[in-house]
């Protein structure tokens, strides 16, 4: 269905048919049927005043509920929305595939339970101004506010400490909100060797090691629902991928 079809809602901020978007928002989704439709509608409404030419890429990965069907309905209804599925639960692989499919000059990586429009606005302004290739929304930097349960906050701090100890990470956060120029980051995306939860960390660490210009800004994290994957179930896989990443960077370079 084309952008001119009556079944799709018009929006002055969307790309016209045949015109590539300037900004791509990539969001992996997994078992999100409870919030997906409302989150996308809310995001569209809050982005409308910006006048952006943008697209939303929903990267579905192995949901067992109605997430994939809802993503398809959203694509049919809204011209800004695109979706695909990788067919298995794998956040990192979905995020990577979404970045590779993104068409915008600027790429925003967000979470469906966050959709932080304030971060998106600030990050795009910084990228447009020049002098920076990547903006990271840190929940651990001074001025940030992490309203997640204490165990989740503590886990993020411990994970960040592991990255510092094993890989010499110089920042404060690798997960969550990111914005970057697609062109200089695309090659780094394709160099990454791990997936699932650790892909986002590898992307940021390799960007630092490549000498890209990176700036962190504080954000507030207030999730709209409980995590779709239990924290303790994630730990073994995170440790395996972290060991693989440490070997890849420290030994292979």
PDB file of C-alpha atoms in Angstrom:
ATOM      1  CA  UNK A   1       0.000   0.000   0.000  1.00  0.00           C
ATOM      2  CA  UNK A   2       1.466   3.351  -1.000  1.00  0.00           C
ATOM      3  CA  UNK A   3       1.675   6.499   1.106  1.00  0.00           C
ATOM      4  CA  UNK A   4      -1.185   7.947  -0.937  1.00  0.00           C
ATOM      5  CA  UNK A   5      -3.556   5.078  -0.122  1.00  0.00           C
ATOM      6  CA  UNK A   6      -6.630   6.072   1.888  1.00  0.00           C
ATOM      7  CA  UNK A   7      -5.978   3.271   4.369  1.00  0.00           C
ATOM      8  CA  UNK A   8      -2.795   4.933   5.624  1.00  0.00           C
ATOM      9  CA  UNK A   9      -2.880   7.977   7.819  1.00  0.00           C
ATOM     10  CA  UNK A  10      -1.267  11.144   6.531  1.00  0.00           C
ATOM     11  CA  UNK A  11       1.363  12.937   8.582  1.00  0.00           C
ATOM     12  CA  UNK A  12       3.225  16.111   7.568  1.00  0.00           C
ATOM     13  CA  UNK A  13       6.363  14.769   9.250  1.00  0.00           C
ATOM     14  CA  UNK A  14       6.640  11.542   7.293  1.00  0.00           C
ATOM     15  CA  UNK A  15       8.693  10.965   4.184  1.00  0.00           C
ATOM     16  CA  UNK A  16       6.860  11.387   0.910  1.00  0.00           C
ATOM     17  CA  UNK A  17       6.680   8.457  -1.469  1.00  0.00           C
ATOM     18  CA  UNK A  18      10.066   7.913  -3.064  1.00  0.00           C
ATOM     19  CA  UNK A  19      11.835  10.295  -0.658  1.00  0.00           C
ATOM     20  CA  UNK A  20      14.198   8.699   1.838  1.00  0.00           C
ATOM     21  CA  UNK A  21      13.815   9.656   5.496  1.00  0.00           C
ATOM     22  CA  UNK A  22      16.474  11.748   7.188  1.00  0.00           C
ATOM     23  CA  UNK A  23      16.074   9.962  10.529  1.00  0.00           C
ATOM     24  CA  UNK A  24      15.598   6.259  11.243  1.00  0.00           C
ATOM     25  CA  UNK A  25      14.372   5.111  14.663  1.00  0.00           C
ATOM     26  CA  UNK A  26      15.238   1.446  15.205  1.00  0.00           C
ATOM     27  CA  UNK A  27      13.453  -0.446  17.986  1.00  0.00           C
ATOM     28  CA  UNK A  28      13.802  -4.196  18.608  1.00  0.00           C
ATOM     29  CA  UNK A  29      10.525  -5.664  19.879  1.00  0.00           C
ATOM     30  CA  UNK A  30       9.882  -8.963  21.659  1.00  0.00           C
ATOM     31  CA  UNK A  31       6.557 -10.008  23.216  1.00  0.00           C
ATOM     32  CA  UNK A  32       5.280  -6.424  23.246  1.00  0.00           C
ATOM     33  CA  UNK A  33       1.640  -6.870  22.238  1.00  0.00           C
ATOM     34  CA  UNK A  34       0.459  -5.128  25.415  1.00  0.00           C
ATOM     35  CA  UNK A  35       2.153  -1.817  24.669  1.00  0.00           C
ATOM     36  CA  UNK A  36       3.317  -1.812  21.040  1.00  0.00           C
ATOM     37  CA  UNK A  37       0.359  -0.099  19.367  1.00  0.00           C
ATOM     38  CA  UNK A  38      -0.070   2.569  22.046  1.00  0.00           C
ATOM     39  CA  UNK A  39       3.683   3.270  22.157  1.00  0.00           C
ATOM     40  CA  UNK A  40       3.896   3.802  18.387  1.00  0.00           C
ATOM     41  CA  UNK A  41       0.830   6.065  18.326  1.00  0.00           C
ATOM     42  CA  UNK A  42       2.241   8.102  21.217  1.00  0.00           C
ATOM     43  CA  UNK A  43       5.664   8.350  19.541  1.00  0.00           C
ATOM     44  CA  UNK A  44       4.125   9.664  16.313  1.00  0.00           C
ATOM     45  CA  UNK A  45       2.160  12.303  18.167  1.00  0.00           C
ATOM     46  CA  UNK A  46       5.158  13.521  20.159  1.00  0.00           C
ATOM     47  CA  UNK A  47       7.417  13.669  17.096  1.00  0.00           C
ATOM     48  CA  UNK A  48       4.926  15.604  14.982  1.00  0.00           C
ATOM     49  CA  UNK A  49       5.959  19.079  16.275  1.00  0.00           C
ATOM     50  CA  UNK A  50       9.575  18.438  15.219  1.00  0.00           C
ATOM     51  CA  UNK A  51       8.706  18.329  11.528  1.00  0.00           C
ATOM     52  CA  UNK A  52      11.156  15.491  10.942  1.00  0.00           C
ATOM     53  CA  UNK A  53      11.277  13.308   7.850  1.00  0.00           C
ATOM     54  CA  UNK A  54      11.581  10.008   9.658  1.00  0.00           C
ATOM     55  CA  UNK A  55      10.869   6.302   9.706  1.00  0.00           C
ATOM     56  CA  UNK A  56      10.319   3.778  12.484  1.00  0.00           C
ATOM     57  CA  UNK A  57      11.917   0.360  11.968  1.00  0.00           C
ATOM     58  CA  UNK A  58      10.408  -2.300  14.239  1.00  0.00           C
ATOM     59  CA  UNK A  59      12.807  -5.240  14.492  1.00  0.00           C
ATOM     60  CA  UNK A  60      10.715  -8.144  15.764  1.00  0.00           C
ATOM     61  CA  UNK A  61      12.656 -11.068  17.186  1.00  0.00           C
ATOM     62  CA  UNK A  62      10.910 -14.318  18.006  1.00  0.00           C
ATOM     63  CA  UNK A  63       7.838 -13.098  19.882  1.00  0.00           C
ATOM     64  CA  UNK A  64       5.406 -15.738  21.128  1.00  0.00           C
ATOM     65  CA  UNK A  65       2.468 -13.342  21.354  1.00  0.00           C
ATOM     66  CA  UNK A  66       0.777 -11.054  18.826  1.00  0.00           C
ATOM     67  CA  UNK A  67       3.678  -8.602  18.461  1.00  0.00           C
ATOM     68  CA  UNK A  68       4.483  -9.502  14.851  1.00  0.00           C
ATOM     69  CA  UNK A  69       0.857  -9.179  13.733  1.00  0.00           C
ATOM     70  CA  UNK A  70       0.512  -5.798  15.468  1.00  0.00           C
ATOM     71  CA  UNK A  71       3.740  -4.574  13.828  1.00  0.00           C
ATOM     72  CA  UNK A  72       2.283  -5.547  10.444  1.00  0.00           C
ATOM     73  CA  UNK A  73      -0.940  -3.670  11.198  1.00  0.00           C
ATOM     74  CA  UNK A  74       1.038  -0.576  12.200  1.00  0.00           C
ATOM     75  CA  UNK A  75       3.022  -0.693   8.953  1.00  0.00           C
ATOM     76  CA  UNK A  76      -0.156  -0.928   6.924  1.00  0.00           C
ATOM     77  CA  UNK A  77      -1.717   1.978   8.804  1.00  0.00           C
ATOM     78  CA  UNK A  78       1.204   4.399   9.126  1.00  0.00           C
ATOM     79  CA  UNK A  79       3.540   5.353   6.287  1.00  0.00           C
ATOM     80  CA  UNK A  80       6.474   5.945   8.668  1.00  0.00           C
ATOM     81  CA  UNK A  81       6.428   2.416  10.056  1.00  0.00           C
ATOM     82  CA  UNK A  82       8.383  -0.522   8.641  1.00  0.00           C
ATOM     83  CA  UNK A  83       8.846  -3.895  10.267  1.00  0.00           C
ATOM     84  CA  UNK A  84      10.634  -7.184   9.772  1.00  0.00           C
ATOM     85  CA  UNK A  85      11.245 -10.318  11.809  1.00  0.00           C
ATOM     86  CA  UNK A  86      14.396 -12.367  12.337  1.00  0.00           C
ATOM     87  CA  UNK A  87      12.324 -15.266  13.671  1.00  0.00           C
ATOM     88  CA  UNK A  88      14.217 -15.926  16.913  1.00  0.00           C
ATOM     89  CA  UNK A  89      14.643 -14.189  20.279  1.00  0.00           C
ATOM     90  CA  UNK A  90      17.869 -12.236  19.765  1.00  0.00           C
ATOM     91  CA  UNK A  91      17.948  -8.561  20.706  1.00  0.00           C
ATOM     92  CA  UNK A  92      21.405  -7.897  19.292  1.00  0.00           C
ATOM     93  CA  UNK A  93      20.753  -9.574  15.956  1.00  0.00           C
ATOM     94  CA  UNK A  94      17.485  -7.656  15.625  1.00  0.00           C
ATOM     95  CA  UNK A  95      19.150  -4.343  16.459  1.00  0.00           C
ATOM     96  CA  UNK A  96      21.975  -5.012  14.007  1.00  0.00           C
ATOM     97  CA  UNK A  97      19.548  -5.954  11.223  1.00  0.00           C
ATOM     98  CA  UNK A  98      17.481  -2.856  11.951  1.00  0.00           C
ATOM     99  CA  UNK A  99      20.509  -0.586  11.686  1.00  0.00           C
ATOM    100  CA  UNK A 100      21.479  -2.222   8.390  1.00  0.00           C
ATOM    101  CA  UNK A 101      17.942  -1.696   7.044  1.00  0.00           C
ATOM    102  CA  UNK A 102      17.751   1.916   8.232  1.00  0.00           C
ATOM    103  CA  UNK A 103      17.656   4.458   5.409  1.00  0.00           C
ATOM    104  CA  UNK A 104      18.211   7.681   7.321  1.00  0.00           C
ATOM    105  CA  UNK A 105      21.408   9.677   7.620  1.00  0.00           C
ATOM    106  CA  UNK A 106      20.826   9.683  11.371  1.00  0.00           C
ATOM    107  CA  UNK A 107      19.940   6.519  13.294  1.00  0.00           C
ATOM    108  CA  UNK A 108      18.274   6.492  16.709  1.00  0.00           C
ATOM    109  CA  UNK A 109      18.252   3.234  18.711  1.00  0.00           C
ATOM    110  CA  UNK A 110      15.501   3.243  21.317  1.00  0.00           C
ATOM    111  CA  UNK A 111      13.397   0.849  23.393  1.00  0.00           C
ATOM    112  CA  UNK A 112       9.641   0.447  22.980  1.00  0.00           C
ATOM    113  CA  UNK A 113       9.105   0.872  26.722  1.00  0.00           C
ATOM    114  CA  UNK A 114      11.078   4.126  26.728  1.00  0.00           C
ATOM    115  CA  UNK A 115      10.637   6.037  23.430  1.00  0.00           C
ATOM    116  CA  UNK A 116      12.502   8.973  24.944  1.00  0.00           C
ATOM    117  CA  UNK A 117      11.600  11.836  22.616  1.00  0.00           C
ATOM    118  CA  UNK A 118      13.605  14.328  24.688  1.00  0.00           C
ATOM    119  CA  UNK A 119      16.761  12.286  24.131  1.00  0.00           C
ATOM    120  CA  UNK A 120      15.919  11.937  20.442  1.00  0.00           C
ATOM    121  CA  UNK A 121      15.510  15.707  20.070  1.00  0.00           C
ATOM    122  CA  UNK A 122      18.752  16.541  21.894  1.00  0.00           C
ATOM    123  CA  UNK A 123      20.769  13.867  20.128  1.00  0.00           C
ATOM    124  CA  UNK A 124      19.660  14.829  16.625  1.00  0.00           C
ATOM    125  CA  UNK A 125      20.439  18.495  17.356  1.00  0.00           C
ATOM    126  CA  UNK A 126      23.961  17.501  18.438  1.00  0.00           C
ATOM    127  CA  UNK A 127      24.533  15.330  15.378  1.00  0.00           C
ATOM    128  CA  UNK A 128      23.261  18.033  13.047  1.00  0.00           C
ATOM    129  CA  UNK A 129      25.541  20.612  14.687  1.00  0.00           C
ATOM    130  CA  UNK A 130      28.586  18.488  13.874  1.00  0.00           C
ATOM    131  CA  UNK A 131      31.533  17.643  16.074  1.00  0.00           C
ATOM    132  CA  UNK A 132      30.092  14.326  17.204  1.00  0.00           C
ATOM    133  CA  UNK A 133      29.453  10.979  15.482  1.00  0.00           C
ATOM    134  CA  UNK A 134      27.539   9.214  18.262  1.00  0.00           C
ATOM    135  CA  UNK A 135      25.439  10.338  21.220  1.00  0.00           C
ATOM    136  CA  UNK A 136      24.777   7.906  24.061  1.00  0.00           C
ATOM    137  CA  UNK A 137      21.974   8.399  26.551  1.00  0.00           C
ATOM    138  CA  UNK A 138      23.530   7.314  29.835  1.00  0.00           C
ATOM    139  CA  UNK A 139      21.470   6.261  32.845  1.00  0.00           C
ATOM    140  CA  UNK A 140      24.633   6.119  34.978  1.00  0.00           C
ATOM    141  CA  UNK A 141      26.269   9.483  34.317  1.00  0.00           C
ATOM    142  CA  UNK A 142      25.937  12.452  36.665  1.00  0.00           C
ATOM    143  CA  UNK A 143      22.582  14.138  36.165  1.00  0.00           C
ATOM    144  CA  UNK A 144      20.847  10.951  34.991  1.00  0.00           C
ATOM    145  CA  UNK A 145      17.857   9.432  36.758  1.00  0.00           C
ATOM    146  CA  UNK A 146      17.378   5.667  36.828  1.00  0.00           C
ATOM    147  CA  UNK A 147      13.898   4.859  38.137  1.00  0.00           C
ATOM    148  CA  UNK A 148      14.156   1.119  37.487  1.00  0.00           C
ATOM    149  CA  UNK A 149      14.142  -1.365  40.386  1.00  0.00           C
ATOM    150  CA  UNK A 150      17.369  -1.248  42.428  1.00  0.00           C
ATOM    151  CA  UNK A 151      18.452  -4.699  41.220  1.00  0.00           C
ATOM    152  CA  UNK A 152      18.357  -3.557  37.591  1.00  0.00           C
ATOM    153  CA  UNK A 153      20.322  -0.416  38.420  1.00  0.00           C
ATOM    154  CA  UNK A 154      22.905  -2.406  40.374  1.00  0.00           C
ATOM    155  CA  UNK A 155      23.232  -4.919  37.525  1.00  0.00           C
ATOM    156  CA  UNK A 156      23.941  -2.080  35.076  1.00  0.00           C
ATOM    157  CA  UNK A 157      26.678  -0.740  37.346  1.00  0.00           C
ATOM    158  CA  UNK A 158      28.249  -4.189  37.737  1.00  0.00           C
ATOM    159  CA  UNK A 159      28.118  -4.806  33.994  1.00  0.00           C
ATOM    160  CA  UNK A 160      29.733  -1.447  33.306  1.00  0.00           C
ATOM    161  CA  UNK A 161      32.497  -2.371  35.768  1.00  0.00           C
ATOM    162  CA  UNK A 162      33.083  -5.627  33.887  1.00  0.00           C
ATOM    163  CA  UNK A 163      33.426  -3.746  30.613  1.00  0.00           C
ATOM    164  CA  UNK A 164      35.965  -1.399  32.182  1.00  0.00           C
ATOM    165  CA  UNK A 165      37.987  -4.257  33.665  1.00  0.00           C
ATOM    166  CA  UNK A 166      37.979  -6.539  30.630  1.00  0.00           C
ATOM    167  CA  UNK A 167      37.943  -4.127  27.703  1.00  0.00           C
ATOM    168  CA  UNK A 168      39.057  -0.783  29.055  1.00  0.00           C
ATOM    169  CA  UNK A 169      35.682   0.818  28.368  1.00  0.00           C
ATOM    170  CA  UNK A 170      35.942   4.572  28.915  1.00  0.00           C
ATOM    171  CA  UNK A 171      32.274   5.561  29.054  1.00  0.00           C
ATOM    172  CA  UNK A 172      29.474   4.991  31.550  1.00  0.00           C
ATOM    173  CA  UNK A 173      26.805   3.150  29.529  1.00  0.00           C
ATOM    174  CA  UNK A 174      26.501   1.007  26.413  1.00  0.00           C
ATOM    175  CA  UNK A 175      22.887  -0.188  26.515  1.00  0.00           C
ATOM    176  CA  UNK A 176      19.703   1.639  25.748  1.00  0.00           C
ATOM    177  CA  UNK A 177      19.526   4.953  23.934  1.00  0.00           C
ATOM    178  CA  UNK A 178      21.930   5.799  21.137  1.00  0.00           C
ATOM    179  CA  UNK A 179      22.005   8.113  18.153  1.00  0.00           C
ATOM    180  CA  UNK A 180      24.635   8.232  15.449  1.00  0.00           C
ATOM    181  CA  UNK A 181      25.579   9.078  11.915  1.00  0.00           C
ATOM    182  CA  UNK A 182      24.789   5.932   9.967  1.00  0.00           C
ATOM    183  CA  UNK A 183      27.665   6.130   7.480  1.00  0.00           C
ATOM    184  CA  UNK A 184      30.675   5.987   9.848  1.00  0.00           C
ATOM    185  CA  UNK A 185      28.969   3.438  12.138  1.00  0.00           C
ATOM    186  CA  UNK A 186      27.760   0.982   9.515  1.00  0.00           C
ATOM    187  CA  UNK A 187      31.201  -0.522   8.967  1.00  0.00           C
ATOM    188  CA  UNK A 188      31.634  -0.957  12.711  1.00  0.00           C
ATOM    189  CA  UNK A 189      28.231  -2.659  12.948  1.00  0.00           C
ATOM    190  CA  UNK A 190      29.394  -5.208  10.382  1.00  0.00           C
ATOM    191  CA  UNK A 191      32.619  -5.870  12.292  1.00  0.00           C
ATOM    192  CA  UNK A 192      30.771  -6.910  15.443  1.00  0.00           C
ATOM    193  CA  UNK A 193      31.061 -10.600  16.358  1.00  0.00           C
ATOM    194  CA  UNK A 194      28.578 -11.020  19.235  1.00  0.00           C
ATOM    195  CA  UNK A 195      24.823 -10.679  19.407  1.00  0.00           C
ATOM    196  CA  UNK A 196      22.006 -10.788  21.966  1.00  0.00           C
ATOM    197  CA  UNK A 197      22.502  -8.386  24.886  1.00  0.00           C
ATOM    198  CA  UNK A 198      26.211  -7.779  24.302  1.00  0.00           C
ATOM    199  CA  UNK A 199      25.963  -6.518  20.699  1.00  0.00           C
ATOM    200  CA  UNK A 200      25.096  -3.008  21.884  1.00  0.00           C
ATOM    201  CA  UNK A 201      28.195  -2.968  24.091  1.00  0.00           C
ATOM    202  CA  UNK A 202      30.440  -4.183  21.286  1.00  0.00           C
ATOM    203  CA  UNK A 203      29.118  -1.488  18.959  1.00  0.00           C
ATOM    204  CA  UNK A 204      29.892   1.275  21.468  1.00  0.00           C
ATOM    205  CA  UNK A 205      33.294  -0.122  22.481  1.00  0.00           C
ATOM    206  CA  UNK A 206      34.403  -0.557  18.868  1.00  0.00           C
ATOM    207  CA  UNK A 207      33.233   2.980  18.107  1.00  0.00           C
ATOM    208  CA  UNK A 208      35.434   4.297  20.931  1.00  0.00           C
ATOM    209  CA  UNK A 209      38.385   2.211  19.745  1.00  0.00           C
ATOM    210  CA  UNK A 210      37.937   3.473  16.182  1.00  0.00           C
ATOM    211  CA  UNK A 211      38.350   7.054  17.392  1.00  0.00           C
ATOM    212  CA  UNK A 212      34.828   8.179  16.621  1.00  0.00           C
ATOM    213  CA  UNK A 213      33.617  11.314  18.354  1.00  0.00           C
ATOM    214  CA  UNK A 214      31.278  10.158  21.113  1.00  0.00           C
ATOM    215  CA  UNK A 215      29.415  12.150  23.724  1.00  0.00           C
ATOM    216  CA  UNK A 216      27.251  10.935  26.591  1.00  0.00           C
ATOM    217  CA  UNK A 217      24.257  12.853  27.885  1.00  0.00           C
ATOM    218  CA  UNK A 218      22.170  12.054  30.989  1.00  0.00           C
ATOM    219  CA  UNK A 219      18.724  10.538  30.567  1.00  0.00           C
ATOM    220  CA  UNK A 220      15.874   9.436  32.794  1.00  0.00           C
ATOM    221  CA  UNK A 221      14.922   5.763  32.565  1.00  0.00           C
ATOM    222  CA  UNK A 222      11.341   4.968  33.502  1.00  0.00           C
ATOM    223  CA  UNK A 223      10.156   1.690  31.984  1.00  0.00           C
ATOM    224  CA  UNK A 224       6.520   1.180  31.020  1.00  0.00           C
ATOM    225  CA  UNK A 225       6.470  -2.525  31.878  1.00  0.00           C
ATOM    226  CA  UNK A 226       8.518  -5.273  33.481  1.00  0.00           C
ATOM    227  CA  UNK A 227      11.453  -6.603  31.399  1.00  0.00           C
ATOM    228  CA  UNK A 228      10.343  -9.217  28.852  1.00  0.00           C
ATOM    229  CA  UNK A 229      13.315 -11.450  29.803  1.00  0.00           C
ATOM    230  CA  UNK A 230      14.193 -12.292  33.413  1.00  0.00           C
ATOM    231  CA  UNK A 231      17.448 -10.692  34.566  1.00  0.00           C
ATOM    232  CA  UNK A 232      18.932 -13.865  36.059  1.00  0.00           C
ATOM    233  CA  UNK A 233      18.225 -15.839  32.879  1.00  0.00           C
ATOM    234  CA  UNK A 234      20.265 -13.330  30.884  1.00  0.00           C
ATOM    235  CA  UNK A 235      23.432 -13.560  32.983  1.00  0.00           C
ATOM    236  CA  UNK A 236      24.990 -16.795  31.583  1.00  0.00           C
ATOM    237  CA  UNK A 237      24.566 -15.685  27.982  1.00  0.00           C
ATOM    238  CA  UNK A 238      25.921 -12.210  28.781  1.00  0.00           C
ATOM    239  CA  UNK A 239      29.031 -13.701  30.381  1.00  0.00           C
ATOM    240  CA  UNK A 240      29.620 -16.056  27.440  1.00  0.00           C
ATOM    241  CA  UNK A 241      29.291 -13.256  24.909  1.00  0.00           C
ATOM    242  CA  UNK A 242      31.441 -10.953  27.004  1.00  0.00           C
ATOM    243  CA  UNK A 243      34.203 -13.586  27.050  1.00  0.00           C
ATOM    244  CA  UNK A 244      33.868 -13.957  23.276  1.00  0.00           C
ATOM    245  CA  UNK A 245      34.018 -10.200  22.813  1.00  0.00           C
ATOM    246  CA  UNK A 246      37.071  -9.865  25.086  1.00  0.00           C
ATOM    247  CA  UNK A 247      38.899 -12.496  23.061  1.00  0.00           C
ATOM    248  CA  UNK A 248      37.872 -10.894  19.755  1.00  0.00           C
ATOM    249  CA  UNK A 249      39.080  -7.431  20.756  1.00  0.00           C
ATOM    250  CA  UNK A 250      42.059  -8.233  22.975  1.00  0.00           C
ATOM    251  CA  UNK A 251      43.470 -11.117  20.901  1.00  0.00           C
ATOM    252  CA  UNK A 252      42.240 -10.605  17.355  1.00  0.00           C
ATOM    253  CA  UNK A 253      42.137  -6.789  17.578  1.00  0.00           C
TER     254      UNK A 253
END
